Coordinates of C-alpha atoms in Angstrom, one line a residue:
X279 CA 20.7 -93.0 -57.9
X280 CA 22.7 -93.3 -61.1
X281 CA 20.8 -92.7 -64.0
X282 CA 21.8 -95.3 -66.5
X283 CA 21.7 -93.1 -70.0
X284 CA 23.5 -95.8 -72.5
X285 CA 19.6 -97.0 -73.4
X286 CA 17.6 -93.8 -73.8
X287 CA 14.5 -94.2 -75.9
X288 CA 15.0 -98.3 -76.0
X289 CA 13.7 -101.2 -74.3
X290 CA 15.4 -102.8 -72.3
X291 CA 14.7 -106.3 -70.6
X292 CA 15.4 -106.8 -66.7
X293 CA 15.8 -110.8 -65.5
X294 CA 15.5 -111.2 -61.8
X295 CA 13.3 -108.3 -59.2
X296 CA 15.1 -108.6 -56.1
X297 CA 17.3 -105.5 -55.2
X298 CA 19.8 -105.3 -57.8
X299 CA 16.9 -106.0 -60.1
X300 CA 14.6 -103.5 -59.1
X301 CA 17.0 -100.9 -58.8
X302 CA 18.6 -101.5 -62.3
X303 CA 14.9 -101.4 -63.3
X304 CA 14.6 -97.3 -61.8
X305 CA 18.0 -96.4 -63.1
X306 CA 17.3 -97.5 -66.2
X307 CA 14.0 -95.7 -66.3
X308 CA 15.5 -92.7 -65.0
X309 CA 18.2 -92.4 -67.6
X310 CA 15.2 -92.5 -70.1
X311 CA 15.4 -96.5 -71.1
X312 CA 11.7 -98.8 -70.7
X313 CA 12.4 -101.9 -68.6
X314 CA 10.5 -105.1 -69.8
X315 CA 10.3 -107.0 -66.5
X316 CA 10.3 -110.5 -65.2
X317 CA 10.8 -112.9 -62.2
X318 CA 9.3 -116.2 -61.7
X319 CA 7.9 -114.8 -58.7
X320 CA 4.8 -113.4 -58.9
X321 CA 5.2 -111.5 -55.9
X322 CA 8.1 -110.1 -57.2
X323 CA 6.4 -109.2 -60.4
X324 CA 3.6 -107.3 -58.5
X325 CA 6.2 -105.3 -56.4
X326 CA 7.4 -104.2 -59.9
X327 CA 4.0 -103.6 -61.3
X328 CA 3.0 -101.7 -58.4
X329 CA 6.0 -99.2 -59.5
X330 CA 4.6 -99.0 -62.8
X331 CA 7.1 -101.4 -64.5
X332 CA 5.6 -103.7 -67.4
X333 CA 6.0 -107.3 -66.4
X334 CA 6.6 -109.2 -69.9
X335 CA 7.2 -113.0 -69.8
X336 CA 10.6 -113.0 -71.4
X337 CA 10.0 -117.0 -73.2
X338 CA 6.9 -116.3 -74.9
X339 CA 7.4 -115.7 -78.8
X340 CA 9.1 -112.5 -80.0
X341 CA 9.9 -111.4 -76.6
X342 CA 13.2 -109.8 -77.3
X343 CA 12.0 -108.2 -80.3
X344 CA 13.4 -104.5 -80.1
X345 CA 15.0 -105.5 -76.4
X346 CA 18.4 -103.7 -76.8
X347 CA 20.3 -105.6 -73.8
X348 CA 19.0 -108.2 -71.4
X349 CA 20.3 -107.5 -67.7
X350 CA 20.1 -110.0 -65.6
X351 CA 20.6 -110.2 -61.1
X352 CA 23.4 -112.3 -59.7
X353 CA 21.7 -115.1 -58.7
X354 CA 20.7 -116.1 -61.9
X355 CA 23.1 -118.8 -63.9
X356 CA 23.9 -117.9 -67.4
X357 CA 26.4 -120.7 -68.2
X358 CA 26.8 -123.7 -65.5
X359 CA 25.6 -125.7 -64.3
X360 CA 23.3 -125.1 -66.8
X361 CA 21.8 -121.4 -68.4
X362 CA 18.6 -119.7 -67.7
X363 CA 16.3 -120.3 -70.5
X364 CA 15.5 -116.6 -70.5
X365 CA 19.4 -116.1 -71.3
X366 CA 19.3 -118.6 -73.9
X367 CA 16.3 -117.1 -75.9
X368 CA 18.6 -113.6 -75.6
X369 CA 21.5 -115.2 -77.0
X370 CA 19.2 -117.0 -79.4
X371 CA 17.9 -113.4 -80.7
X372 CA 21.2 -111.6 -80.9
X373 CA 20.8 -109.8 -77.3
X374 CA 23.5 -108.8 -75.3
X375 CA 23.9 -110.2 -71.4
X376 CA 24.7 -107.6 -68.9
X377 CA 24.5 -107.2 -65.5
X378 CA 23.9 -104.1 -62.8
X379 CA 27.6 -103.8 -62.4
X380 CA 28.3 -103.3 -65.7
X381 CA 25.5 -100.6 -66.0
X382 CA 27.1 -99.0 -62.8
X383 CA 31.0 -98.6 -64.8
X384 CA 28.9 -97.4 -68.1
X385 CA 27.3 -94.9 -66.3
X386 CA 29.6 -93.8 -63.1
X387 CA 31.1 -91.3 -65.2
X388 CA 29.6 -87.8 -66.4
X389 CA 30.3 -84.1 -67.9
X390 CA 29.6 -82.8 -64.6
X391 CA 33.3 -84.2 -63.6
X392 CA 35.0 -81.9 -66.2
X393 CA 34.3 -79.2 -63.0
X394 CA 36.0 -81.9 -60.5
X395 CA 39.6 -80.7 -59.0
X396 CA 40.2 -84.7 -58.1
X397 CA 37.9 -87.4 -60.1
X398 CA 35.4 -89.5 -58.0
X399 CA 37.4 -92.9 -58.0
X400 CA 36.2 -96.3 -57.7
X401 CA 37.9 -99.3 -55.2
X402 CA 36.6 -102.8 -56.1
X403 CA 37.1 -106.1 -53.7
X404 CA 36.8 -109.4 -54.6
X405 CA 38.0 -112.7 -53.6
X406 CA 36.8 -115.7 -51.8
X407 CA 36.9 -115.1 -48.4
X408 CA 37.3 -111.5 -46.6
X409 CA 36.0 -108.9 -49.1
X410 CA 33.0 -108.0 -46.9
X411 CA 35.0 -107.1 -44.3
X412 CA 37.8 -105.5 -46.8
X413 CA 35.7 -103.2 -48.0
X414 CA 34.0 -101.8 -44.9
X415 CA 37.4 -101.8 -43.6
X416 CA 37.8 -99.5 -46.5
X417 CA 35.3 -97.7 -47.0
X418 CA 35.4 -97.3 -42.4
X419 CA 39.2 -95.5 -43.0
X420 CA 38.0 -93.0 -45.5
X421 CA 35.0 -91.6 -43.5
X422 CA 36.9 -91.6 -40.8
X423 CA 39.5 -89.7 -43.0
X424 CA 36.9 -87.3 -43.9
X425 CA 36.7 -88.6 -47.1
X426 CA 33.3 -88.7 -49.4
X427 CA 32.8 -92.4 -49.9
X428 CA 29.9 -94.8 -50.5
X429 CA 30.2 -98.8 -49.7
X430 CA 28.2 -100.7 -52.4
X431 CA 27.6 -104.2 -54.6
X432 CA 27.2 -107.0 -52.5
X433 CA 27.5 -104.9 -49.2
X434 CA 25.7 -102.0 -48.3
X435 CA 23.4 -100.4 -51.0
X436 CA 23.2 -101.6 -55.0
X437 CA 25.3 -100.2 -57.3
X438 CA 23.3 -98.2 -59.7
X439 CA 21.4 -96.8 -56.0
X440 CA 24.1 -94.4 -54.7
X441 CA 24.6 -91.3 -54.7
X442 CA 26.4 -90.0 -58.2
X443 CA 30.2 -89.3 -57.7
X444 CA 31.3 -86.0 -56.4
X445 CA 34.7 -84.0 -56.1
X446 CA 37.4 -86.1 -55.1
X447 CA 34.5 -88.6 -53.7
X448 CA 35.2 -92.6 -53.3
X449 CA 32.8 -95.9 -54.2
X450 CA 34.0 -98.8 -52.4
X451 CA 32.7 -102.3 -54.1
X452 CA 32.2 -105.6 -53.0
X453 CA 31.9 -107.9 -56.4
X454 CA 31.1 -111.3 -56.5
X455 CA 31.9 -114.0 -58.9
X456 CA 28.5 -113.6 -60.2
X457 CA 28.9 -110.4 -60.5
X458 CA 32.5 -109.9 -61.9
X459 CA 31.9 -112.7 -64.2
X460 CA 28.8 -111.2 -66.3
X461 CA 29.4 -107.7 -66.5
X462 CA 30.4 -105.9 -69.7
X463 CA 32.5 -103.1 -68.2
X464 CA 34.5 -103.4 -65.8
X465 CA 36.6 -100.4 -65.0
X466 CA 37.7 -99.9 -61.3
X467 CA 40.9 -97.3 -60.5
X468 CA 41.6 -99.5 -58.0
X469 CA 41.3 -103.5 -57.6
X470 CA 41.5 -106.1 -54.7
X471 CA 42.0 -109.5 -54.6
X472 CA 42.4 -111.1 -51.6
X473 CA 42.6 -114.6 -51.9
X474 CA 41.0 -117.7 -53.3
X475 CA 39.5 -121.5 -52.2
X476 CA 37.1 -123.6 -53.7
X477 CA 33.5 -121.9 -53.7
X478 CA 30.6 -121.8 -56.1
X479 CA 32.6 -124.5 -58.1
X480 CA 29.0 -126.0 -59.4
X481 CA 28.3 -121.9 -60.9
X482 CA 31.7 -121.7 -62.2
X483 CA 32.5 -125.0 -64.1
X484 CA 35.3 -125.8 -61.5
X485 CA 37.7 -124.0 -59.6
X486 CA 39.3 -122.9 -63.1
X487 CA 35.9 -121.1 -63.8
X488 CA 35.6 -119.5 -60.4
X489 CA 39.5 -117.9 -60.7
X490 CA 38.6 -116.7 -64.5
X491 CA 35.4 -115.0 -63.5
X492 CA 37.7 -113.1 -60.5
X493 CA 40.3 -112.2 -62.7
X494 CA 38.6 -110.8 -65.0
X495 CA 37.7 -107.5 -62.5
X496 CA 41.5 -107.1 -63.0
X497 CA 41.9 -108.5 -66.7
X498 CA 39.6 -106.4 -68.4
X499 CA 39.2 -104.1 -65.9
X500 CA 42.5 -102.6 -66.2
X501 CA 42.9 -100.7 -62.7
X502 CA 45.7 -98.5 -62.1
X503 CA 46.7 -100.3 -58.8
X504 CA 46.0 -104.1 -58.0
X505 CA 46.0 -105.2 -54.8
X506 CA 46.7 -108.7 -54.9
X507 CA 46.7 -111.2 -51.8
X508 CA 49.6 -113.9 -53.2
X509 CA 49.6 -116.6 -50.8
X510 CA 47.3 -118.7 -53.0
X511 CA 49.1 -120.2 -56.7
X512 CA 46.7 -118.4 -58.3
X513 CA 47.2 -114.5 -56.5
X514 CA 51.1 -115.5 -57.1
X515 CA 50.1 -115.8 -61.0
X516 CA 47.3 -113.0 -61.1
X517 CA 50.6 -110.5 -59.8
X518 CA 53.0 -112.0 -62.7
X519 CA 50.3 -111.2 -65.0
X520 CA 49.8 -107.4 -64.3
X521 CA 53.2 -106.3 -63.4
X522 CA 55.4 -105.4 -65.8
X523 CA 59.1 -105.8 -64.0
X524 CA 59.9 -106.3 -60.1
X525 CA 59.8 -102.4 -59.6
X526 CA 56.3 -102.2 -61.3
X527 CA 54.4 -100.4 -58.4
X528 CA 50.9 -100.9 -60.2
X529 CA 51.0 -103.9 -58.2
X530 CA 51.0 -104.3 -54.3
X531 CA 51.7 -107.6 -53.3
X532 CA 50.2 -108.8 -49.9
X533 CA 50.7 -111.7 -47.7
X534 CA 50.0 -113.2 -44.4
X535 CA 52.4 -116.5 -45.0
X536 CA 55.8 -114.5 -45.3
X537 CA 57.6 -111.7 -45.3
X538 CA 57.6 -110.0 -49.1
X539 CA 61.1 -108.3 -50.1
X540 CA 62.3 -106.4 -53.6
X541 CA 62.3 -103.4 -55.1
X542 CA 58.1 -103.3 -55.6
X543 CA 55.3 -102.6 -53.7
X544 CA 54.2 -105.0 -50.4
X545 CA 52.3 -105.1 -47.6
X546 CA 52.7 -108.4 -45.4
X547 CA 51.2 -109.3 -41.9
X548 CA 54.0 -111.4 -39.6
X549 CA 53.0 -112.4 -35.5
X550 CA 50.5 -109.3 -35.9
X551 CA 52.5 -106.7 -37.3
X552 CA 51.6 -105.2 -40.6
X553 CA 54.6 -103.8 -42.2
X554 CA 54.7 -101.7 -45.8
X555 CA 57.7 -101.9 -48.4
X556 CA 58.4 -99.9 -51.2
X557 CA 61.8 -100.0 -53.1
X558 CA 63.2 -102.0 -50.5
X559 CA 62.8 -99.7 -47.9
X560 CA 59.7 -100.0 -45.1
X561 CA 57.2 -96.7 -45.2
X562 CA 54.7 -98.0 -42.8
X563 CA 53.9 -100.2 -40.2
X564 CA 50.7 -101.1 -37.3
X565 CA 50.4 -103.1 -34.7
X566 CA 47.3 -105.3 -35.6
X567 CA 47.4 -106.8 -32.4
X568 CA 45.5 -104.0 -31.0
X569 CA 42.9 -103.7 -33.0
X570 CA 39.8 -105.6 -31.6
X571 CA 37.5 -105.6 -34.6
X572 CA 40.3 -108.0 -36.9
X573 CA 40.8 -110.5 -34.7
X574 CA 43.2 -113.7 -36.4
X575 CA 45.5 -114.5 -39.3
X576 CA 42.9 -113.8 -41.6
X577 CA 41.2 -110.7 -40.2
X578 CA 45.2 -109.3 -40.5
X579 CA 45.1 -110.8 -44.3
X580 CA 41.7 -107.9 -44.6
X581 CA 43.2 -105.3 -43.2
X582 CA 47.1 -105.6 -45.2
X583 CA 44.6 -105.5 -48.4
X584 CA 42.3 -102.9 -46.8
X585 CA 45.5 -100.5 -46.1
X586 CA 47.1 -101.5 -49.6
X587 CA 44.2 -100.0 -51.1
X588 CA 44.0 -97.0 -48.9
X589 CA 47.9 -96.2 -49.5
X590 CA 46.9 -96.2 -53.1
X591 CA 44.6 -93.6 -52.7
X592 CA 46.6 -91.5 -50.9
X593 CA 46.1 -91.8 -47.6
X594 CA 49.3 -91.6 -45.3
X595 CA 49.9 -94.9 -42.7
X596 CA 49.1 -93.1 -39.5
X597 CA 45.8 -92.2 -40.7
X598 CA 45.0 -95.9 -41.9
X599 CA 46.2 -97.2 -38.4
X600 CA 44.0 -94.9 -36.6
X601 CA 41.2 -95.2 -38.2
X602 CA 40.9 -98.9 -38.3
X603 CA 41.5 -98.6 -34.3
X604 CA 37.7 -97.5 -34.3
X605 CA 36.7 -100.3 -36.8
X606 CA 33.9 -102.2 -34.9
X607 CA 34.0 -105.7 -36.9
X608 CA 31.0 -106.6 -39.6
X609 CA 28.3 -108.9 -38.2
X610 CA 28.3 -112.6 -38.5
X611 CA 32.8 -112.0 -39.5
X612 CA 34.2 -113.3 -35.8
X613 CA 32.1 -111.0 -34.5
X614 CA 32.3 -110.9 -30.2
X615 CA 28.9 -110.7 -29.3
X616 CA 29.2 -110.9 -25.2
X617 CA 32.1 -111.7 -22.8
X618 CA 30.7 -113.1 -19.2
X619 CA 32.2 -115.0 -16.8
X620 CA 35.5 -114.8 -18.5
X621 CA 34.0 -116.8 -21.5
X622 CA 34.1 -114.9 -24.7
X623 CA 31.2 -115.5 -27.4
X624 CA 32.0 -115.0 -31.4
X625 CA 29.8 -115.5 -34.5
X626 CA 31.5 -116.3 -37.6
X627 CA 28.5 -117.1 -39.6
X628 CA 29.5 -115.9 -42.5
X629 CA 32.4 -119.4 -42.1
X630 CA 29.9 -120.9 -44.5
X631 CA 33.1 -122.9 -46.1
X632 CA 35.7 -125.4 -44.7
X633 CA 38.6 -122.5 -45.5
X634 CA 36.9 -119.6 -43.7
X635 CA 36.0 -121.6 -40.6
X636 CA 39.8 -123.0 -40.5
X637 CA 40.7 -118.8 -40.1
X638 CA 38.1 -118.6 -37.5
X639 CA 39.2 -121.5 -35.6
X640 CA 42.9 -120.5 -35.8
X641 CA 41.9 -116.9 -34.4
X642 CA 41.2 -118.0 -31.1
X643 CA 42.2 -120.3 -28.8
X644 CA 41.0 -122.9 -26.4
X645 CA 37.4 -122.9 -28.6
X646 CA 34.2 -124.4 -27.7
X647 CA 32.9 -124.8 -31.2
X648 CA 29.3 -125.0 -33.2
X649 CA 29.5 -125.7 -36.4
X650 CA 27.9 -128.2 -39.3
X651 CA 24.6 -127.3 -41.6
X652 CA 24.6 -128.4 -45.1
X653 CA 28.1 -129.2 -46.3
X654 CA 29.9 -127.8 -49.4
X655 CA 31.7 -130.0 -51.9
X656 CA 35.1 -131.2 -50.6
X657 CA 34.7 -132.5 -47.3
X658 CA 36.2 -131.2 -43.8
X659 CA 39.7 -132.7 -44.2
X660 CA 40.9 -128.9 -44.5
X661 CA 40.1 -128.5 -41.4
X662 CA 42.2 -130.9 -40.0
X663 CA 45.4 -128.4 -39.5
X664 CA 43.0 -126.0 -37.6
X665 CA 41.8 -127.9 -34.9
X666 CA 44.3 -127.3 -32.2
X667 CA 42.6 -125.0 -30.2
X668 CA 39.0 -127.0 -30.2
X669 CA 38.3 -128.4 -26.9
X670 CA 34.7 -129.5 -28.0
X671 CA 32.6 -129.7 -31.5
X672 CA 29.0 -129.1 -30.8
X673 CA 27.5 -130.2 -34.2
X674 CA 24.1 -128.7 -35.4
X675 CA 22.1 -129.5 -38.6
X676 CA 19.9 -132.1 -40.2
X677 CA 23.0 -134.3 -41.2
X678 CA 24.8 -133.4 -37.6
X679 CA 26.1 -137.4 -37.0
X680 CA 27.4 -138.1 -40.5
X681 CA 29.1 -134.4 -39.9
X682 CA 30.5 -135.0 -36.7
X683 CA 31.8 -138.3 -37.8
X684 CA 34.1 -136.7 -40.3
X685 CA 35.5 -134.5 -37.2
X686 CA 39.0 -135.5 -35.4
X687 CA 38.1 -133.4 -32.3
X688 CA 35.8 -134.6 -29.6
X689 CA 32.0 -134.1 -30.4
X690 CA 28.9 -133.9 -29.2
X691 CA 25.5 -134.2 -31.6
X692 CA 23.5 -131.4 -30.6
X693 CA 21.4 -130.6 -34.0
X694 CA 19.3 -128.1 -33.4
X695 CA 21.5 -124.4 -32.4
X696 CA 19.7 -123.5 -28.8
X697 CA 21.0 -127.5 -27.6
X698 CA 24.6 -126.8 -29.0
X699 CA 24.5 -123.3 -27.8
X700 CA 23.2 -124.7 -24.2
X701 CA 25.9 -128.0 -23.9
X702 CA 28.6 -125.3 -25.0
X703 CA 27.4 -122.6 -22.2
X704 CA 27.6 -125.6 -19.5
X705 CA 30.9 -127.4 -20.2
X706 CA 32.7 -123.9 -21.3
X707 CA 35.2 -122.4 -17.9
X708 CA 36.7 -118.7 -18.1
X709 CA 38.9 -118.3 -20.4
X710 CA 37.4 -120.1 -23.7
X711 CA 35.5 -119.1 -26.8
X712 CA 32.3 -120.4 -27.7
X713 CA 33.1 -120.0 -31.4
X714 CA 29.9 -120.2 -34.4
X715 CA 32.1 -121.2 -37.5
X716 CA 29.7 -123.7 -39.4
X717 CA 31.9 -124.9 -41.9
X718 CA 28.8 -125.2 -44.1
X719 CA 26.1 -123.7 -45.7
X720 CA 22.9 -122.7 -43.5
X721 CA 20.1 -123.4 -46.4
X722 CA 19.1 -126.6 -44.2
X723 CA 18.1 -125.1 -41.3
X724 CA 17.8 -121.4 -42.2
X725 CA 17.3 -118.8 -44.9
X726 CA 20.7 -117.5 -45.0
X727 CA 23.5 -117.1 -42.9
X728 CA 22.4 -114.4 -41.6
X729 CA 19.4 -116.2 -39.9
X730 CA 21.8 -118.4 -38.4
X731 CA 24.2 -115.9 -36.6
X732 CA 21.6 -113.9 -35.3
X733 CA 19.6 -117.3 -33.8
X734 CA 22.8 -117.9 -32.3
X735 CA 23.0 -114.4 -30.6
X736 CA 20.1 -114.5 -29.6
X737 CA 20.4 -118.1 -27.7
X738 CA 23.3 -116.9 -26.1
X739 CA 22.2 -113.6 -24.7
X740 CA 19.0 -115.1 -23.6
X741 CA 21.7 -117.3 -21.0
X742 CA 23.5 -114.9 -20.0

C-alpha cells in the first residue's frame, strides 16, 4: 500500500466505498489521516464500518467542519450533468475536491528514493479507446524485460494499493476521464494518449469537456515524454501544444493513418508494419502481423503507443518486439475465445461505442456479427464505412428492431445473446468470425460489459 502522509493528524472525508474508495480510505489511515466515510449504500457503509471506519453522513449540518480535503471515487459527478450534493456542500465550506489519483502522485514519492541508483518512474495511459490494452501491453513488455513494474488505476489493482516504488521499478496507469479530470496532482514521467471519439459527453459538458479533462494528464502533468496518437484533430493539437520545435523529442508522435516524417520523434503502423523514426532516420521496426494477441488497425494503434512508451524508458526495439510476441490479448478486447470448424469466435465486449466496434469490425473479415444493447448518443452512422466485411448482424437487446433498423447490413432480430449466438453458429461456414462488438452499452441487459462477454463465451463453448 501507499501510505498517503499529506493529512497526518486531520480528518479527512471519503465520498464513494467501492474500491478506489475503500482503499483511499486504508491509505489514508495508514499515513496517519482519519477518514470520515460515506456511500448511499448502506451495504457499502457497513463493509467500511466493519473495518473500523466512521461512517458520517456528509449533508447533515457542519459536516465538513475540520474535514481537510473531500476525496471522492470516479463514478461520482462533481460538475455535469449536474454535481453531487456532497461536493457542493464541500465547495460550500471551503474544502478541497480530490480524488485517489491525485493522493497516489502526492504520495508516490519518498526519502527512501535518495538510496535509489534509477527513480521508480510512473507511465500513464489515457484516451478513448485502447488504453486498457496499452497499458497491459506495457506493463506485459517490461516483466517480460525483467523489469519491476506494477499495472494500476482503472486496470489491475487501485492506485494507492500497490506496492511502494523500488529501484529503478515502473507503475503503469490506466486513467480515466473521471479520473484525470478531478485530480489535484498529476505528475506522470511519462504520458499516453492514444486517441479520442465522443464518450461520456453527458459527464463532460460535450466533447470539448471530455478532450480538456484528457489533456490535462499532459497539461498539468508535465511528463518528460508524451506519447501522443495524432490521427484525431485534437492529438494533432495536443502534440503542437507540448513540443517546442520539429526536433523537440519530448514528444513521440504516433499514427495508424500515415506515414509520419521530420526531424522528431514517430512511431507509425502502415499494412502491419510498425516502423520507429528519429531524426529522420528509422531505429526500429516489427512486424505486427505476427503477433496474435493485437489483431486489426487499432490493436496496431495500441501497440505503436505501447512501444513509444517503452522506447522512452529505455528499452531497445528487439526487446519490445519480443516481448509483445507472448502478449496473450486482455479479455473482452477482440479477444479469440475458440476456433472450430474453421470458424473463429472473438469477444470485443469492451466495443461498448460506435468507434470501437468500427475497429473491431475492420479487424476481421467475412464477420458474422452480434451486436446492439443500449445505445450511446450519436447514432450508428459511424459505422457505416466498417461494414464491409459483415455478412450477417445478429442484433441483441431490449431495443434490438429499432437497432437493427438503423443497420445497412443484412439482419436478423435475435434479442436475447444465446438466440444470436445460436442463428450465428448455424448460418456461419469455415472461414468466418462470429464477432461480439455491441456498439452499445450493456446496462440493459447486463451489469457491465463484462457480464456480457463472458455470457457470450459461455454460449459459444457450450456449442461447440
Amino acid at each position: 500500500m501507499i501510505p498517503v502522509k499529506s493529512y497526518v493528524g486531520k480528518q479527512v472525508a471519503v465520498l464513494g466505498l467501492g474500491r478506489s474508495g475503500l482503499v483511499a480510505a486504508r491509505a489514508l489511515r495508514e499515513g496517519g489521516a482519519t477518514p470520515i466515510c460515506w456511500d448511499d449504500n448502506p451495504a457499502a457503509r457497513e463493509a467500511a464500518e466493519s473495518e473500523g471506519f466512521t461512517c458520517r453522513d456528509l449533508l447533515k449540518q457542519g459536516a465538513f467542519e475540520e474535514v481537510a480535503v473531500l476525496i471522492v471515487s470516479p463514478g461520482i459527478p462533481h460538475l455535469f450533468p449536474k454535481p453531487n450534493p456532497v461536493i457542493v456542500a464541500a465547495q460550500e465550506a471551503g474544502v478541497p475536491v480530490d480524488n485517489d489519483i491525485g493522493l497516489f502522485f502526492q504520495s508516490f514519492a519518498t526519502q527512501d528514493w535518495d538510496r535509489f541508483d534509477t527513480m521508480p518512474r510512473v507511465v500513464a495511459v489515457t484516451g478513448s479507446n485502447g488504453k486498457s490494452t496499452t497499458a497491459a501491453l506495457i506493463h506485459h513488455i517490461l516483466t517480460e524485460g525483467g523489469r519491476d513494474s506494477q499495472l494500476a488505476g482503472n486496470i489491475g489493482r487501485g492506485v494507492l494499493d500497490i506496492e511502494p516504488g523500488g529501484d529503478g521499478s515502473v507503475v503503469v496507469l490506466e486513467l480515466s476521464s473521471y479520473q484525470t479530470d478531478l485530480a489535484r496532482a498529476l505528475t506522470p514521467d511519462v504520458a499516453v494518449f492514444t486517441n479520442l471519439s465522443p464518450d461520456h459527453l453527458d459527464r463532460h459538458g460535450g466533447m470539448g469537456g471530455y478532450f480538456a479533462a484528457k489533456r490535462r494528464l499532459f497539461a498539468e502533468g508535465g511528463p518528460d515524454r508524451a506519447v501522443i496518437g495524432i490521427d484525431e484533430p485534437e492529438g494533432a493539437y495536443l502534440a503542437g501544444q507540448l513540443a517546442e520545435g520539429p526536433r523537440d523529442d519530448r514528444v513521440i508522435r504516433v499514427s495508424v493513418a500515415r506515414k509520419l516524417s521530420g526531424p522528431g520523434w514517430q512511431v507509425f503502423a502502415k499494412k502491419g508494419f510498425l516502423s520507429e523514426y528519429r531524426k529522420g532516420r528509422q531505429a526500429g521496426s516489427v512486424d505486427l502481423r505476427r503477433i496474435r494477441g493485437l489483431p486489426g488497425v487499432h490493436n496496431h494503434q495500441n501497440a505503436c503507443s505501447a512501444y513509444a512508451a517503452c522506447r522512452a524508458l529505455g528499452l531497445a526495439p528487439r526487446e519490445i518486439e519480443s516481448a509483445m510476441q507472448s502478449f496473450p490479448g486482455l479479455p473482452h478486447r477482440s479477444q479469440i475465445i475458440a476456433e472450430a470448424d474453421g470458424i473463429t469466435y472473438v469477444n470485443d465486449s469492451k466495443a461498448t461505442n460506435v468507434d470501437s466496434a468500427a475497429k473491431a469490425l475492420l479487424a476481421f473479415g467475412n464477420i458474422r456479427w452480434i451486436c446492439g444493447g443500449l445505445e450511446k448518443e450519436g447514432g450508428l452512422d459511424a459505422l457505416s464505412g466498417a461494414l464491409g466485411a459483415v455478412s450477417k448482424a445478429y442484433v441483441i437487446g431490449r431495443e434490438a428492431a429499432g437497432f437493427a433498423m438503423q443497420l445497412d447490413v443484412d439482419s436478423e432480430v435475435c434479442t436475447t445473446m444465446a438466440a444470436a449466438v445460436e442463428r450465428a453458429m448455424v448460418e456461419a461456414q469455415e472461414g468466418d468470425t462470429v464477432l461480439l462488438a455491441p456498439a452499445a452499452a450493456s446496462f440493459d441487459q447486463y451489469d457491465n460489459f463484462e457480464q456480457r462477454g463472458e455470457d457470450f463465451t459461455a454460449e459459444v463453448l457450450a456449442r461447440l
